[in-house]
Each structure stands twice: as C-alpha cells, then as structure tokens.
C-alpha cells in the first residue's frame, strides 16, 4: 500500500450524556428516528416531508437518483413562503413573534408572523410590478435588517430564485455573481451599521452596475439614511414600493425541484460556484434538522443563530428552518463587540434566548475576551448550544459548555456545507452522548463513511469523509456547469460524494472532523491534520486561538509552523513559546510538535471566519502574498509577517 491516510493523535476521553432534565422534555430521547431511517431512508424522508411541510399537491415519487443527479419528492408542489408564513397565520398563530430584530445602534423591531406575511406579500407584488416573473433570478446584497428575509421570502412567493451576496463583498464579487446568474434586479440598502458606523452598500452596487448588463432594476432599503445616488427609472426606494403595493399576493405553486436559490461559494482561486438548491427537499431537511437538532419547542423557545444571512447558515437556520417550524428567533445586525464585548450576552439575556448557534471562531474570540463577559449576564434561560463552520477544539467546547452553557446545556456540533444545504453530522441532543470536539454521528436519514486513499471504507483512524446516499437538501448542481459539479464532488471516489474534509473514526464510531484535506501536512511522511495540532495548542492554558500550516522544509519535507493568539492578559515570552511547543509534544506526540510557534495579535480569516492557511503558508515560506481579497482584515497578515521575521526562534 502507499502512504498512510491521515494520522490520528488527539485523544479526548471526556463524555457528556444528555442531561437528565433535558432528556426528559426532549422531542427525541430514544433511538427510534435512527432505526426508522436505517430501515428505509426514503420512507423516512417521505414521512418528514409530509409532516413538516405543507404541499399543494402530494408527491408521487420520493427519489429519482441518477448519480450524481437527484430529484426528490417528484410531482409535489408547494410554496416556501406559504410554508414559512401563511400556514402559521391560518392556524391562528399570526400574533406570534417571528423575529426579534435588534440593530447595532440599539434600535429594535418586532415582527409577528402576520406582519411578516403582510410585508412579504407587498414586496412580492412590488417585485411583480417591476416585471419580475417565475423563473427569474434576483441578487440580494443587504445588511442584517428585516428587509433581507422579507426580500428572500418575497422571491420564493413568486417563484423567483434569489442569490444572496454577503454584504461584506466587493463590487467585483457582485459583478461575478450577478453576471453568472444573469440577475434581472438587485435588492440592496443604503448601508448597515457595523462597529458603530454606517457601512455603505449602495455605492458598491453602483460601482458594479456598469459591468452587469442584465440588471434592469435596483431596490434600495433605507437603513443608515446616508446619501445615495438614485437613478430615475432604474433605482427604487423599498419603502415607496411597499407603500404602493397591495397586501394580497397568492403564492406560486412551485414544483419540488424548482430552483429556490443560488448561493455562491468562493473556493480558493477558481471562479465562484453557484450552488443550486431546490424547493421541496431543501425545505424538508432544513425543517427536520432545525426541529430535532435544536430540540425546538416553538411555544417556549427563543432561538438565536448568530450567523449572517449571507451565508448558508443564515439561509437555512435564520430564515427557512425557523420560519417553517414557526419559531421565534432573534436577528442581530452588528458586531459582537459594539458597544462592549458582552453584546451577545446582553442580547441573550434581554430576549431570554434558549438556543444559541454560533461558530468556533466566535467562541475562541470570546475565550480571548475572557469569561468575565458572559458572567456579567443572566444566561440561565439557555438550554442548548450549537456550533458550526469549523472543527471545534475540545478546549473551546469546554469553555462554551462551562462559561456560556453553565455546564447544563448540550452542545450540538453540526457538520455540513453550503453544498449539503442542511446539517448532516450532528448529535441529537436528547439522545447522543457527547465528546468535546466530535460532531458524533450522521443524523437519521444520512449516511457517511470515512474512506482511505483507495476509497475503501475504514473502521478506525483518519481518512476522507464521504456521503454514500443522496439526501433531500443536497445541491442539485453548479449553476450552468454540470461537468464541474460532477468533477468537483463525485469524481475522486466513484459513487461517493466527497466533501473535501478529513475525518477520523474513534473506537466508539464517533466522527471527528479534521479540516480540509488540502491543509493536511506531511512531516517526514506522516500525514498530520492541522485540526489536531491546533486543538493541542488551544489545550494549553495560555492559548485562545491557534492556526498551523506545513511550510516546506529541507529535511522533513514540511515542517509545522504554529501561530497562536494568547488569552486576555497573558504576556508572550520565549519561555512560554517553548512551553506551548512542548505541550503539543506531551498532548499528542513529538512528531506533531511545531518546529516554530509565533505569538500573533490576530489570524487572517475569510469573511465567514475560516482561517486562511494558504496566506500563513506564504508568510511561513517567505513568499509574496497571494490573493487577499476575501480576507476580513488585510492588515492582519502584515502584522503577522512583521512579528514572524522579528522572533524567528527555532529548535
Ligand atoms: C466546510 C463548509 C456549514 C455552514 C457553514 C460553513 C467546515 C462546517 C463543521 C463542523 C468541522 C466543519 C468543513 C466544511 N465545517 N461545519 N461542525 N466541524 N468542520 O459552510 O462555507 O460551505 O463550509 O466548513 O470544512 O466542508 P461552508
């Protein structure tokens, strides 16, 4: 055989069964869903589709599967905005709060289901008035204001597919995405509030428009009251459009496989891919996972997903999942440190948040800020915590569990992707015994296997995470490029969807995500995942956050270079750095000990919070930096480079 797959070092022995009080009231506290799904996955999903979604016409075929193209719930017709709004109002729940919205400056708006339905219908009629029709695409480039979910839902009501472009992206990103989708309109705002100041959006749209010939109309919501240029005939104020629009707008009967939305993933270098999600399967899986993974009790809970709607997390778990389930949610516009570093905890306390869903990168930032911040607030209403976006290091998990969850909340570490549409690997909180840092097991109805370099399933140790059966929320393709869809996801291991992630299985069959396989390091022939070394670094008391990369090395092929952010008031010193290196040695073994560790003030991250290891590799190897356009704060790399050349101590 050739080289080993990914090696496996980190051992985590702590376990957390579902807390008694939690399991007593949980929607699921036994293995029945797993058993039902294993016995007949298609029948299982058909039942979920009929129970959780309202159909105008029932489907006649659960799944048509011609690898790699899936069609779910064929023959069924439905409307997503009807499922998210009308049916709750018709059932007498119109006065229930859908969203508690809070702006960064502290202004608030409460939207009941009835109010949201009214505004969605008016805006849908306004879009029709601009000539938009079923089958068209519209780009949405907005801050986190209520008009954003309204715009998305209005599109779904009239059969228009949306393409939400994250509000932090540049005019070039708008141009690529609008042109690829041939969007006929852009919905935007004058700006939004971030870090205490207006951050303007309309000027970026203006800069893009000369290069986007398909755009006929621009709708602008007023948020910051900044001066914007409005072009007569092309640009329209949102508030003027809805004031003049009727509130009666019957929902389009869409087919289960009609396009619901496109969402572009940037990848590292290549052209962004327009990930296609369709209607019936997607809504079924987001409703199912939102209900059971978060153990939603819609009458009692105040649920908060603190992501941005511009990412898939926000599409599935701020907008479609919670609204389909009739939940009450919080939406917050701004940054977590404005005006103070306790803003999230302040919001959680004031609204009585019961479930909080956020990302490991945010949790590690909160660790750096110190547990005094959550301790300032009464978080006793919280009963469940969630994590998504990256592997969560066991120490970050423990911190979240202790200092946010008060030791009583299960944590659901949910693995999924833009491409999967919904959560795939995650505990069920009333059932699964948790291990800090493990996403545990595939959800009911999902089948995953870890394979080696040859595509053969392994039962223990590290390899590649693959999905072996189609799932309802799966991407249906890449917009305009079926060959790229097949080549990107279905070619590496024939018959399997390969997600690009490394993963290991432990003796109990738990899955531990190991990060992107492109980041796996090769040290004298040992293939070591960045995740395991980073978890060992974060395990040291002084370290809040860590990133490692393999930089080329004459002797060992690659050498591990670590970058660490220290907690709050810890001072850097050569002794401490040495101690941190040794800590890795003791925790997971000498092969994985970084050759060098640099203390840095910050790490380069994408706008969605993922560490850009490619840039750190460039710094470590002394190369000129590659493309930094998706970097959240471009000055971070300069600071790291300055520091890295100043204290380049080695073995
Ligand atoms: C990639 C997908 C899923 C919505 C947000 C990100 C990583 C995601 C986990 C997790 C370990 C995770 C994977 C995946 N990832 N969740 N719980 N544990 N890794 O969506 O931008 O499409 O990124 O995020 O590497 O492939 P995305």
PDB file of C-alpha atoms and ligand atoms in Angstrom, residues 265 311-313 357 360 387-392 412-420 422 425 437 439 499-501 512-516 608 610, ligand 1:
ATOM      1  CA  UNK A 265     -19.050  29.603  -2.674  1.00  0.00           C
ATOM      2  CA  UNK A 311     -24.005  32.501   4.371  1.00  0.00           C
ATOM      3  CA  UNK A 312     -25.843  29.216   4.050  1.00  0.00           C
ATOM      4  CA  UNK A 313     -26.074  29.001   7.842  1.00  0.00           C
ATOM      5  CA  UNK A 357     -25.971  28.694  17.412  1.00  0.00           C
ATOM      6  CA  UNK A 360     -15.912  28.132  16.782  1.00  0.00           C
ATOM      7  CA  UNK A 387     -21.519  25.132  16.784  1.00  0.00           C
ATOM      8  CA  UNK A 388     -20.883  25.230  13.029  1.00  0.00           C
ATOM      9  CA  UNK A 389     -18.303  26.158  10.421  1.00  0.00           C
ATOM     10  CA  UNK A 390     -15.095  24.523  11.596  1.00  0.00           C
ATOM     11  CA  UNK A 391     -13.962  21.793  13.898  1.00  0.00           C
ATOM     12  CA  UNK A 392     -14.466  22.998  17.455  1.00  0.00           C
ATOM     13  CA  UNK A 412     -24.648  20.253  19.072  1.00  0.00           C
ATOM     14  CA  UNK A 413     -21.540  20.388  16.887  1.00  0.00           C
ATOM     15  CA  UNK A 414     -23.077  20.345  13.421  1.00  0.00           C
ATOM     16  CA  UNK A 415     -21.066  19.413  10.349  1.00  0.00           C
ATOM     17  CA  UNK A 416     -22.446  20.431   6.974  1.00  0.00           C
ATOM     18  CA  UNK A 417     -21.646  22.627   3.975  1.00  0.00           C
ATOM     19  CA  UNK A 418     -23.162  25.150   1.592  1.00  0.00           C
ATOM     20  CA  UNK A 419     -23.451  22.179  -0.737  1.00  0.00           C
ATOM     21  CA  UNK A 420     -25.301  19.930   1.702  1.00  0.00           C
ATOM     22  CA  UNK A 422     -28.610  21.405   5.880  1.00  0.00           C
ATOM     23  CA  UNK A 425     -23.467  15.072  11.033  1.00  0.00           C
ATOM     24  CA  UNK A 437     -14.738  18.184  19.629  1.00  0.00           C
ATOM     25  CA  UNK A 439     -19.632  16.037  15.626  1.00  0.00           C
ATOM     26  CA  UNK A 499     -16.839  16.770   0.761  1.00  0.00           C
ATOM     27  CA  UNK A 500     -13.132  17.727   0.840  1.00  0.00           C
ATOM     28  CA  UNK A 501     -12.825  17.143   4.571  1.00  0.00           C
ATOM     29  CA  UNK A 512     -14.010  13.754  14.360  1.00  0.00           C
ATOM     30  CA  UNK A 513     -13.670  16.287  11.551  1.00  0.00           C
ATOM     31  CA  UNK A 514     -10.049  17.066  10.731  1.00  0.00           C
ATOM     32  CA  UNK A 515     -10.372  20.117   8.471  1.00  0.00           C
ATOM     33  CA  UNK A 516      -9.861  20.384   4.716  1.00  0.00           C
ATOM     34  CA  UNK A 608     -17.103  33.760   7.200  1.00  0.00           C
ATOM     35  CA  UNK A 610     -12.344  30.472   8.376  1.00  0.00           C
TER      36      UNK A 610
HETATM   37  C1  LIG B   1     -16.949  23.487   5.454  1.00  0.00           C
HETATM   38  C2  LIG B   1     -18.177  24.017   4.767  1.00  0.00           C
HETATM   39  C3  LIG B   1     -21.966  24.659   7.239  1.00  0.00           C
HETATM   40  C4  LIG B   1     -22.294  26.050   7.156  1.00  0.00           C
HETATM   41  C5  LIG B   1     -21.152  26.962   7.343  1.00  0.00           C
HETATM   42  C6  LIG B   1     -19.949  26.651   6.510  1.00  0.00           C
HETATM   43  C7  LIG B   1     -16.279  23.068   7.645  1.00  0.00           C
HETATM   44  C8  LIG B   1     -18.501  23.146   8.817  1.00  0.00           C
HETATM   45  C9  LIG B   1     -18.085  21.978  10.602  1.00  0.00           C
HETATM   46  C10 LIG B   1     -18.036  21.264  11.836  1.00  0.00           C
HETATM   47  C11 LIG B   1     -15.832  20.670  11.322  1.00  0.00           C
HETATM   48  C12 LIG B   1     -16.927  21.991   9.797  1.00  0.00           C
HETATM   49  C13 LIG B   1     -15.953  21.871   6.777  1.00  0.00           C
HETATM   50  C14 LIG B   1     -16.947  22.002   5.645  1.00  0.00           C
HETATM   51  N1  LIG B   1     -17.220  22.733   8.698  1.00  0.00           N
HETATM   52  N2  LIG B   1     -19.025  22.709   9.953  1.00  0.00           N
HETATM   53  N3  LIG B   1     -19.082  21.222  12.671  1.00  0.00           N
HETATM   54  N4  LIG B   1     -16.883  20.620  12.148  1.00  0.00           N
HETATM   55  N5  LIG B   1     -15.793  21.340  10.169  1.00  0.00           N
HETATM   56  O1  LIG B   1     -20.306  26.352   5.190  1.00  0.00           O
HETATM   57  O2  LIG B   1     -18.625  27.709   3.964  1.00  0.00           O
HETATM   58  O3  LIG B   1     -19.777  25.742   2.861  1.00  0.00           O
HETATM   59  O4  LIG B   1     -18.047  25.419   4.659  1.00  0.00           O
HETATM   60  O5  LIG B   1     -16.861  24.027   6.776  1.00  0.00           O
HETATM   61  O6  LIG B   1     -14.638  22.000   6.310  1.00  0.00           O
HETATM   62  O7  LIG B   1     -16.559  21.321   4.476  1.00  0.00           O
HETATM   63  P1  LIG B   1     -19.201  26.353   4.092  1.00  0.00           P
END
